[in-house]
Amino acid sequence: MNRGDFETTVGKLLLLEPNLLSQLQPALLVLHQLLTQQLKSTDRYGFDDASIRALLPLSPQA
């Protein structure tokens, strides 16, 4: 996934499911920061699954 894919998906989500977008906004903000490299990994190989999940807020169902 690249930044363009992310922005396209979020744009479609905004048009098709605006209520869902508001629920996902905290996670989307973190994902955007990862894709734009505002958040940087201290590991030489980048983020692994566990470190990305640790950055994401808990889902509403959790």
C-alpha positions as a printed Julia matrix, in Angstrom:
62×3 Matrix{Float64}:
   0.0    0.0    0.0
   1.26   3.44  -0.79
   0.1    6.91   0.14
  -1.99   7.3   -3.03
  -3.84   4.05  -2.35
  -4.51   5.19   1.2
  -5.83   8.6    0.14
  -8.05   7.06  -2.56
  -9.51   4.56  -0.09
 -10.16   7.21   2.57
 -11.76   9.48  -0.03
 -14.13   6.72  -1.17
 -14.91   5.89   2.44
 -15.78   9.52   3.1
 -18.21   9.56   0.19
 -19.8    6.16   0.78
 -19.76   5.76   4.58
 -19.25   9.1    6.36
 -20.41   7.68   9.73
 -17.88   4.86   9.52
 -15.11   7.29   8.65
 -15.63   9.19  11.91
 -15.22   5.95  13.87
 -12.04   5.05  12.0
 -10.49   8.51  12.15
  -8.1    7.82  15.08
  -6.65   4.75  13.32
  -6.52   6.54   9.97
  -4.5    9.37  11.5
  -1.88   6.9   12.75
  -1.78   5.09   9.4
  -1.34   8.41   7.58
   1.56   9.31   9.88
   3.18   5.95   9.11
   2.75   6.35   5.34
   4.1    9.92   5.35
   6.96   8.85   7.65
   5.98  11.31  10.36
   6.35   8.29  12.65
   9.69   6.59  12.2
  10.79   3.17  13.32
  13.85   2.8   15.5
  14.38  -0.67  14.05
  16.62  -0.85  10.99
  14.05  -3.02   9.18
  11.07  -0.76   9.87
   7.86  -1.52  11.67
   6.71  -5.07  12.23
   3.09  -6.13  12.68
   3.18  -5.94  16.48
   4.67  -2.45  16.57
   2.07  -1.13  14.1
  -0.76  -2.7   16.09
   0.63  -1.11  19.27
   0.41   2.33  17.64
  -3.21   1.87  16.56
  -6.06   2.69  18.94
  -8.3   -0.13  20.04
 -11.26  -0.84  17.79
 -14.73   0.16  19.03
 -15.67  -3.53  19.39
 -12.59  -4.38  21.51
